[in-house]
XYZ file of C-alpha atoms in Angstrom:
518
model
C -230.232 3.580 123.809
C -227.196 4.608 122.560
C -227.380 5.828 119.301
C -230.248 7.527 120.615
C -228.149 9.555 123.291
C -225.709 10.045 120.673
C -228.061 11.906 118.029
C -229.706 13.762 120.829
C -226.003 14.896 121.795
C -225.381 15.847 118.302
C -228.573 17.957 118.312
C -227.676 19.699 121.461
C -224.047 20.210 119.973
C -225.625 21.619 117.101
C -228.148 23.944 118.580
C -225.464 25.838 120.165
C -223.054 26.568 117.162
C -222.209 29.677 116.283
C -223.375 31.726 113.789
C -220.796 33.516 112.132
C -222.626 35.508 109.822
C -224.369 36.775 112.819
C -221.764 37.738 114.569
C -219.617 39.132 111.566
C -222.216 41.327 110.755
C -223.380 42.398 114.632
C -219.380 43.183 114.689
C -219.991 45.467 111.860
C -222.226 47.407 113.172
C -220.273 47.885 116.606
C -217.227 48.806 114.568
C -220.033 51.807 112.391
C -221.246 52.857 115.881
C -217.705 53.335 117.370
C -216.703 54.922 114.679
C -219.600 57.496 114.053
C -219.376 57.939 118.110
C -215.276 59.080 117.870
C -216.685 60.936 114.761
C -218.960 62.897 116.535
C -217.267 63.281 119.479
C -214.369 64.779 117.729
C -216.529 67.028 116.447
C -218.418 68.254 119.182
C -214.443 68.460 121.212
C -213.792 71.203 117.986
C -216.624 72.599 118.316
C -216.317 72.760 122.439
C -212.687 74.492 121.847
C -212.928 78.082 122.960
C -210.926 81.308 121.521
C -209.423 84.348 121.337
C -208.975 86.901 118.939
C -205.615 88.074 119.979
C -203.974 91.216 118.394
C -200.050 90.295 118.048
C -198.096 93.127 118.637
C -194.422 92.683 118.745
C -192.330 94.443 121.331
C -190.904 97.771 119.904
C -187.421 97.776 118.859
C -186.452 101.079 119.525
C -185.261 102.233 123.068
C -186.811 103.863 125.689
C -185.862 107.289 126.125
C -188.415 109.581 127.461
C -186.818 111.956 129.655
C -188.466 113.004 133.955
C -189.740 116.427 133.566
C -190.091 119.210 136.073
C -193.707 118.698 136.907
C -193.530 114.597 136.364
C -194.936 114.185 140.129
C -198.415 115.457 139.413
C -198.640 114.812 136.012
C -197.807 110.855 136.186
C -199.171 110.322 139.388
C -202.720 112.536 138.977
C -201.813 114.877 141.687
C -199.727 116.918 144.118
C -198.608 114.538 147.021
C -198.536 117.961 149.546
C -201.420 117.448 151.924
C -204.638 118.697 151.548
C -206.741 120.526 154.315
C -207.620 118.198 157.295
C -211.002 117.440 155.683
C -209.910 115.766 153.144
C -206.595 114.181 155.122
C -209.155 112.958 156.981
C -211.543 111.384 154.811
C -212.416 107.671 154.905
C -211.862 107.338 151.356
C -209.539 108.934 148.882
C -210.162 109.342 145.296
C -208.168 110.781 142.590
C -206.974 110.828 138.797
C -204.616 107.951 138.362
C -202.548 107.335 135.133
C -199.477 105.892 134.361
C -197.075 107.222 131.867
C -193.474 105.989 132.170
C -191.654 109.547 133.278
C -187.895 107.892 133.309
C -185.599 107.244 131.329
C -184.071 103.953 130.687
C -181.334 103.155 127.521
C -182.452 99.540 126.829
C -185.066 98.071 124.158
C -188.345 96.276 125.321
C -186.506 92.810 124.755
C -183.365 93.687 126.659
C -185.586 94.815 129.324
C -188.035 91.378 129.290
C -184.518 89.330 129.717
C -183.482 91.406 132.258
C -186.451 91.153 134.100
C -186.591 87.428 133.954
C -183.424 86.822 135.302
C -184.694 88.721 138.720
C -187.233 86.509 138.559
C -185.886 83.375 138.435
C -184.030 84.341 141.076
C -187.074 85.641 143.196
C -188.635 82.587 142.570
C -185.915 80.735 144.194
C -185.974 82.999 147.290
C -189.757 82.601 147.574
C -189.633 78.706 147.348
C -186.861 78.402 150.062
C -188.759 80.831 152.682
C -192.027 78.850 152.291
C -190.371 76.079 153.207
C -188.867 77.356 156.371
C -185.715 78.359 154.855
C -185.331 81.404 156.808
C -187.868 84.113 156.615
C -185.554 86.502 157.273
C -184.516 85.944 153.583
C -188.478 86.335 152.820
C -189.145 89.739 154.724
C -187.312 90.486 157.884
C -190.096 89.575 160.509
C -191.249 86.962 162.333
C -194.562 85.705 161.569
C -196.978 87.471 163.461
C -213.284 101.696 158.059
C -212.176 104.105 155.028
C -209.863 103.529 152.091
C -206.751 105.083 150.937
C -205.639 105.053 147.168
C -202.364 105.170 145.195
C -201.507 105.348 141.896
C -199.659 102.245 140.011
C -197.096 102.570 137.191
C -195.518 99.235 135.617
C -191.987 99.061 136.632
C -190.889 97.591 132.984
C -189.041 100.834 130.770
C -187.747 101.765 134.035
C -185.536 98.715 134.363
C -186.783 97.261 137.280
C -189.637 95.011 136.457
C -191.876 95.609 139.148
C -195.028 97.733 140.109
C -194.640 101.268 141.497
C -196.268 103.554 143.362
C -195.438 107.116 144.624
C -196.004 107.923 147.845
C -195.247 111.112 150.149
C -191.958 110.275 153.005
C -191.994 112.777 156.440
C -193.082 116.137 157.016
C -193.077 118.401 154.762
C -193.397 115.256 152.242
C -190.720 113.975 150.171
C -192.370 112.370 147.237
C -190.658 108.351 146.752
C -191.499 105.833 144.407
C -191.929 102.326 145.943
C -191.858 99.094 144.806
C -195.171 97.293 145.789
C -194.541 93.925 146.902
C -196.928 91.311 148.634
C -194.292 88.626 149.191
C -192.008 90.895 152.040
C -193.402 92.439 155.043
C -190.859 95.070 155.923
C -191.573 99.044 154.622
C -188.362 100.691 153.984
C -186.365 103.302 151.498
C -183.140 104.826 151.201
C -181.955 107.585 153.391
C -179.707 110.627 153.817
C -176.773 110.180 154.506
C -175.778 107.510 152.595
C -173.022 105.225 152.847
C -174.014 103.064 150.047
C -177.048 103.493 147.873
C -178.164 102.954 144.192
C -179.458 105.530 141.758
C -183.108 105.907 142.579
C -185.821 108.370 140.409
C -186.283 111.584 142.923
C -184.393 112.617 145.791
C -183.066 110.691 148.564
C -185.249 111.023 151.640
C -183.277 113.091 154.505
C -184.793 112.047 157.742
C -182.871 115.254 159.417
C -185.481 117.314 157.758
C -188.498 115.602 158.323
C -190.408 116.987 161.942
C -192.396 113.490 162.262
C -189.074 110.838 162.009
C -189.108 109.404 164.977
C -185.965 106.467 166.466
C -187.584 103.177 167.459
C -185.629 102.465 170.566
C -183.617 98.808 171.171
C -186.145 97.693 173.806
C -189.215 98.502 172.073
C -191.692 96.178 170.814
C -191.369 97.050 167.265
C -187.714 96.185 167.375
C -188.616 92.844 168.984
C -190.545 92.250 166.004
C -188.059 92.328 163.543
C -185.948 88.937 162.680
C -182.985 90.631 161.725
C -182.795 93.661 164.184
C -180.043 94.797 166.134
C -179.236 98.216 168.323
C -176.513 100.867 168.302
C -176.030 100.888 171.407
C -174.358 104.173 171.582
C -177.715 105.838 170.258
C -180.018 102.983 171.555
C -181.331 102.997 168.141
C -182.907 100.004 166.582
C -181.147 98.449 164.117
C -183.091 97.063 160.644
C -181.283 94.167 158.058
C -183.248 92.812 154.971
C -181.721 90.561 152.407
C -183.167 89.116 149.677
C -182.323 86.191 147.591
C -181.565 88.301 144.349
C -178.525 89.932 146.162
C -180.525 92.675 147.046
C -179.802 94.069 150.517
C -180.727 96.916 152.386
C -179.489 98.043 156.281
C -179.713 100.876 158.494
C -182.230 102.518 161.229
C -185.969 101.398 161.996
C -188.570 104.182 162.782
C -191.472 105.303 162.678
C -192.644 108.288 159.937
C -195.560 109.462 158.234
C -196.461 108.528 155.157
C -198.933 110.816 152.541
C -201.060 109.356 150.108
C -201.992 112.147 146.278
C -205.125 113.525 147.678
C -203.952 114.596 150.766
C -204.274 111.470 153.130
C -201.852 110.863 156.333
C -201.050 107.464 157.968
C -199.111 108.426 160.874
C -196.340 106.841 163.111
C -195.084 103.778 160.145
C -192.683 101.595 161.133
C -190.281 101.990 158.444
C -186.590 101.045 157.561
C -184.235 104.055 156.611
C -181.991 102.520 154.539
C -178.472 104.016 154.868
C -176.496 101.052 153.148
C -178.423 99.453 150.474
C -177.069 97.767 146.701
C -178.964 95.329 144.588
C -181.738 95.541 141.958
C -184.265 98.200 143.151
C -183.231 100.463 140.286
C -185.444 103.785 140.471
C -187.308 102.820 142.996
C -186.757 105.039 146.437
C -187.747 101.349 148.348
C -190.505 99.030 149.105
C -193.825 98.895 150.486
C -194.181 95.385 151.733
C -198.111 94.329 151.689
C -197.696 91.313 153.086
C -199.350 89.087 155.974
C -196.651 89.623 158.870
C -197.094 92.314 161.405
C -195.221 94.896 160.293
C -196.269 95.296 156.522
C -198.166 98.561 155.780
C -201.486 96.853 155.801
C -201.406 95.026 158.962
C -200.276 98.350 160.281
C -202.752 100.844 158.913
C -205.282 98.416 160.551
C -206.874 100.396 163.126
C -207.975 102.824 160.645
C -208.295 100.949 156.927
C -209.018 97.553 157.807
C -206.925 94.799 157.125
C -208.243 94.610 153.511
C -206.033 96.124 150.032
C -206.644 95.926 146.141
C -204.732 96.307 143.409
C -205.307 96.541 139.767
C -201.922 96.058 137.622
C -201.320 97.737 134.429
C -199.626 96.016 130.864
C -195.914 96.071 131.967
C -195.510 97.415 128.561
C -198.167 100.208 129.280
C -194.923 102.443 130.453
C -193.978 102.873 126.697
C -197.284 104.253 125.871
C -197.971 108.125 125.850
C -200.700 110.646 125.683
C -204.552 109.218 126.746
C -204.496 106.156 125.739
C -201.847 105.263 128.428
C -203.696 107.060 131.397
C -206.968 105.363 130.342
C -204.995 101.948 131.124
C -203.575 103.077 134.749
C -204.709 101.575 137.874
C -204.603 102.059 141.935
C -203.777 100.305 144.723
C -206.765 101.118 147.427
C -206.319 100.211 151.250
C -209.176 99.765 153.042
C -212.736 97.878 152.320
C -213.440 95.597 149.527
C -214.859 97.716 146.726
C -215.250 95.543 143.893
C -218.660 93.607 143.759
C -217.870 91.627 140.669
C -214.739 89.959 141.739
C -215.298 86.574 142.840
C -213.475 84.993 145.645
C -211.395 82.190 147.459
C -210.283 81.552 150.582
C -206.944 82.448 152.020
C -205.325 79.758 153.072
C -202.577 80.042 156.155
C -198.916 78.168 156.162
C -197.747 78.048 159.568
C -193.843 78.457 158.699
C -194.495 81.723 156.734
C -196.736 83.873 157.744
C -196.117 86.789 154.839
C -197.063 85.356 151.493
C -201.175 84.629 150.638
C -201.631 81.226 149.922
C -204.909 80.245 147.588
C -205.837 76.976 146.831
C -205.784 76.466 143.040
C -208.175 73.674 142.101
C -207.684 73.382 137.826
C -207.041 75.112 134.736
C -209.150 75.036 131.775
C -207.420 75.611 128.263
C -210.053 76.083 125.337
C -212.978 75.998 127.929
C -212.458 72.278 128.947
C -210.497 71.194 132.224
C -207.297 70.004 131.470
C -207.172 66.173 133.461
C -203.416 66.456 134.515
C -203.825 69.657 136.114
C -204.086 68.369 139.548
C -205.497 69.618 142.864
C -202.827 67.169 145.203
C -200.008 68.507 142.992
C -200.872 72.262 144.059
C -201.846 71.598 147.793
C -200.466 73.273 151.000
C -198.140 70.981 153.113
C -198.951 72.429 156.701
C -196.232 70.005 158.481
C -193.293 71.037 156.437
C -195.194 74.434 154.243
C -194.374 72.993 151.032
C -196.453 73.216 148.385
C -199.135 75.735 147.518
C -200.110 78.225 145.738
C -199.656 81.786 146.611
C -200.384 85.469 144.829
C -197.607 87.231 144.526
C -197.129 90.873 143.123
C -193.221 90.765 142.704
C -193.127 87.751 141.021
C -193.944 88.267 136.979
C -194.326 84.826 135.685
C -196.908 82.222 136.778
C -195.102 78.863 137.664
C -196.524 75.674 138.493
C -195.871 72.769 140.365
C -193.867 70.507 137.203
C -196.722 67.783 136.510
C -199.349 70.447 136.740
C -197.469 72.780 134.157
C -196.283 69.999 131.680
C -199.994 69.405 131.333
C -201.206 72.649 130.875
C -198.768 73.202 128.289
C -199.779 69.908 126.423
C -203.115 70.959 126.424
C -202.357 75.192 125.449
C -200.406 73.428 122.362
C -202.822 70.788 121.330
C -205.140 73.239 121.154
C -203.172 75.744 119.657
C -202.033 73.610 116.679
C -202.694 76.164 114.143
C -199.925 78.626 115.289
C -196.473 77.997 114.319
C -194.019 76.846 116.912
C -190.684 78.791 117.085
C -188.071 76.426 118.247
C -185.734 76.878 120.963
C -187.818 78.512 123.729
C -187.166 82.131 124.851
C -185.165 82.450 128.628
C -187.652 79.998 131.155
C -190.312 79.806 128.217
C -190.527 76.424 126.900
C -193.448 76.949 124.118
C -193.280 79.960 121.726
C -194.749 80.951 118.563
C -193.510 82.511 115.490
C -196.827 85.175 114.295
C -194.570 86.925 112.664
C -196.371 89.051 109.725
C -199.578 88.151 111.584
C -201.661 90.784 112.355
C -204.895 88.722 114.307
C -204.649 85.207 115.139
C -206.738 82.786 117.380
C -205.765 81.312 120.544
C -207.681 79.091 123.266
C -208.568 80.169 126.597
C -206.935 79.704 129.601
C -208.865 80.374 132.968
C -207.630 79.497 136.580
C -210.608 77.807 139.033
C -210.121 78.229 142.671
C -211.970 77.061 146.065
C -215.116 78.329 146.407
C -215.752 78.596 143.020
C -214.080 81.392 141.713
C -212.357 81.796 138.622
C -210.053 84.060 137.030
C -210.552 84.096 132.963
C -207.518 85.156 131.625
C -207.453 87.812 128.537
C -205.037 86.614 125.676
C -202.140 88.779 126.592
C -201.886 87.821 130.201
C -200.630 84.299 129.136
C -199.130 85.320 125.821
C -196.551 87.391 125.366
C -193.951 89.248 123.062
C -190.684 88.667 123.871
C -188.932 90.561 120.584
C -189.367 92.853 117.654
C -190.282 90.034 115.254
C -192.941 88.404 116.434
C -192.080 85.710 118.906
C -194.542 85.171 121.092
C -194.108 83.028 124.515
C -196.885 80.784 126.484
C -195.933 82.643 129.783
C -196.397 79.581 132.188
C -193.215 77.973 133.666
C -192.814 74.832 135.671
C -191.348 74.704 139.116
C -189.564 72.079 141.475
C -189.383 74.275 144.069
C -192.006 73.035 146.105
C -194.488 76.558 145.969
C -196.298 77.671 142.547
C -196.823 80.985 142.156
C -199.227 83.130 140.530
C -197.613 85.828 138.987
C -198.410 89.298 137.550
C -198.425 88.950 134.441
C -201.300 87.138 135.040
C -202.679 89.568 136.973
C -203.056 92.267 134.366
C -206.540 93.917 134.305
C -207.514 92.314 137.394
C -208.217 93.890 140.365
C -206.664 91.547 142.793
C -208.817 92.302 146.432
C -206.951 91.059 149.512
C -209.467 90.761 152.341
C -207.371 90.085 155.158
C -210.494 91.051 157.375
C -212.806 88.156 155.856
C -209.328 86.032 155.074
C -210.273 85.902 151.006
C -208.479 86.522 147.596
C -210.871 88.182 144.949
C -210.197 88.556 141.558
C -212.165 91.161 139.496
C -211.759 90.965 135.366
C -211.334 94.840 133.919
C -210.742 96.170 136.973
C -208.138 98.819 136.372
């Protein structure tokens, strides 16, 4: 009956309202749980946040002035670079003192220096980018793509005005000791030589071919000369002609050869095709010339082969380090070694190849971590190799000083470094290609999150405090030395390098990177 159906529809109606009270109060509790959920998540994210305790020491203000003297070869480079007696010439390993004091002169302050040195760099950078790409490897390092150790000592390049790595090496027979620049982005060995039609002041004498018994002419038709990119012949001598420019303005010019080079200790590598550099101008002040290390076929690893291996380390000293004097500055000098992998704690990553340049040693970067956590907009697909048009990447580069990183990738790291570096005062303006900076001023100790890189195959490199921060004046600005790139290739740099030893195993086709290694 009706109002039967209608009473039992306003039961049912009534059975299903809603209880407020039961629901205001149920919300209550969800909002008390989300709350004490952020709560303690925020405090288990500051309590995840790793640091350093990182000494700030400004850059000096005074000018370098140390003066070369006579005995400068053995006593900054641990030993005479005459050669030994065959036994030790012919040794599968070489081992010697190594140190690094800064032995010439240069008439500019730290900071003057640093500015100088980034300019070159932006302008490497640049170069780098556009060979990747296939913009002319020429530009890159002069060639087309194509058991034992031996061991040199490094010195940092920066109070000599260059801002790059050096190491001394003996040129000919009897030797003629040259300091090199080491440089794994060019393939191409070469230095100045006598006579000279145009050449820069270098540290040492100019090598004279004329008096050197193992120079030897590469002639126009043979294979090394086919080798290089951009090679040419004189035909009056038949000579081989050698051309390398590089995208700083740099540019050197003259004959191709082959000569024998001599390691401190007494080692020989005989019969190195080399450039002898009769017109050269650019920015390789002090150094005699430059000992390419990279992939291609005629860098000094790939050509030391048959005897070494195809496998090289390095271990990079402070770039300040050349300002230091007396022990402490030999106990932080390093070697480059050529020839098996030798350090069992590094941990590695493979090499990976680009097609269209064949010289630089790509790695595949997989994150960054800042204050022991992964930072999210660090990402993989922004840092990947292009193999159809070699864009992209990341490669390890010893001529390049500063890390940069494709532009998403680096706008997030340096989110994150600042987020978690709230506690140290900003300094406005930036400093040259350095976007975040920090006034520590007065500060003597101060804490700063970690930064580590994670590559392929699990390795990681765990940065120390001053590889990523850096002084860049006499009042205590401090830089985060990351910078973004457009340029298609990021590049790891070596200031990040510092107190690594860097292991290129061009034998097993891996990177390595070994903490305290120098």
């Amino acid at each position: 009956m009706p109002p039967t159906r209608s009473a039992s529809t306003l039961h049912w109606t009534s059975s299903k309202r809603p209880d407020h009270r039961r629901l205001l109060a149920m919300a209550t509790l969800a909002a008390l749980l989300l709350l004490v959920a952020a709560s303690n998540a925020a405090a288990l994210s500051a309590k995840a946040v790793e640091y350093h305790s990182f000494v700030a020491t400004p850059l000096s203000p005074h000018a370098y002035t140390a003066a070369p003297s006579a005995d400068a070869d053995e006593d900054l480079f641990g030993g005479s670079l005459a050669v030994a007696d065959e036994g030790a010439a012919a040794a599968s390993a070489v081992h010697f003192r190594v140190v690094h004091r800064d032995a010439f002169a240069a008439n500019a302050t730290a900071a003057e220096l640093l500015r100088h040195r980034l300019q070159r760099d932006k302008r490497r950078a640049a170069r780098i980018s556009k060979a990747a790409a296939g913009g002319g490897a020429g530009a890159a390092n002069g060639t087309r793509s194509r058991g034992g150790a031996v061991a040199a000592p490094v010195v940092s390049g920066l109070a000599q005005g260059s801002g790059e790595y050096f190491t001394k090496i003996g040129v000919g027979t009897p030797s003629t000791p040259a300091l090199m620049v080491l440089d794994t982005g060019s393939d191409v060995v070469w230095l100045q030589c006598a006579p000279c039609r145009r050449c820069y002041d270098q540290s040492g004498p100019v090598f004279d071919p004329r008096r050197s018994s193992s120079y030897g002419a590469v002639d126009c038709a043979a294979p090394l000369c086919r080798r290089l990119d951009s090679g040419g012949c004189d035909l009056r001598r038949r000579a081989c002609l050698y051309q390398v420019a590089y995208g700083d303005g740099s540019v050197t010019a003259g004959d191709f050869a082959t000569e024998t080079l001599t390691f401190a200790g007494g080692a020989r590598v005989a019969r190195v095709a080399l450039g002898c550099g009769h017109d050269n101008e650019g920015l390789f002040v002090a150094a005699a010339g430059l000992l390419g290390l990279g992939r291609g076929s005629l860098s000094f690893p790939t050509q030391i082969s048959r005897r070494y291996g195809k496998s090289f380390s390095y271990c990079l000293v402070d770039r300040t380090s050349s300002s230091s004097s007396g022990a402490a500055s030999r106990s932080r000098s390093s070697t480059v070694t050529f020839g098996p992998p030798s350090a069992s704690a590094a941990s590695f990553t493979p090499m990976v190849r680009n097609p269209r340049m064949e010289t630089f040693y790509y790695v595949q970067l997989v994150g960054i971590s800042v204050g022991g956590a992964r930072v999210p907009g660090v990402a993989e697909s922004d840092l990947r190799l292009d193999p159809s048009t070699g864009r992209g990447g990341v490669i390890v580069d010893s001529g390049t000083s500063v890390t940069r990183l494709a532009r998403p990738s680096y706008s997030a790291l340096r989110d994150a470094f600042r987020a978690a570096a709230a506690g140290l005062r900003l300094s406005p303006g930036g400093f040259s290609l350095f976007d975040t900076c920090y006034d520590l001023g007065g500060r003597k100790v101060v804490k700063v999150p970690t930064v580590s890189m994670h590559f392929a195959g699990g390795a990681e490199a765990a940065l120390p405090p001053e590889n990523y921060l850096i002084p860049v004046d006499s009042r205590g600005t401090f830089c985060f030395a990351f910078a973004g790139t457009d340029g298609g290739v990021s590049i790891i740099g070596n200031i990040q390098q510092q107190g690594f030893r860097v292991v290129f195993d061009g034998d097993g086709q891996r990177v390595g990177f070994a903490p305290k290694g120098c």
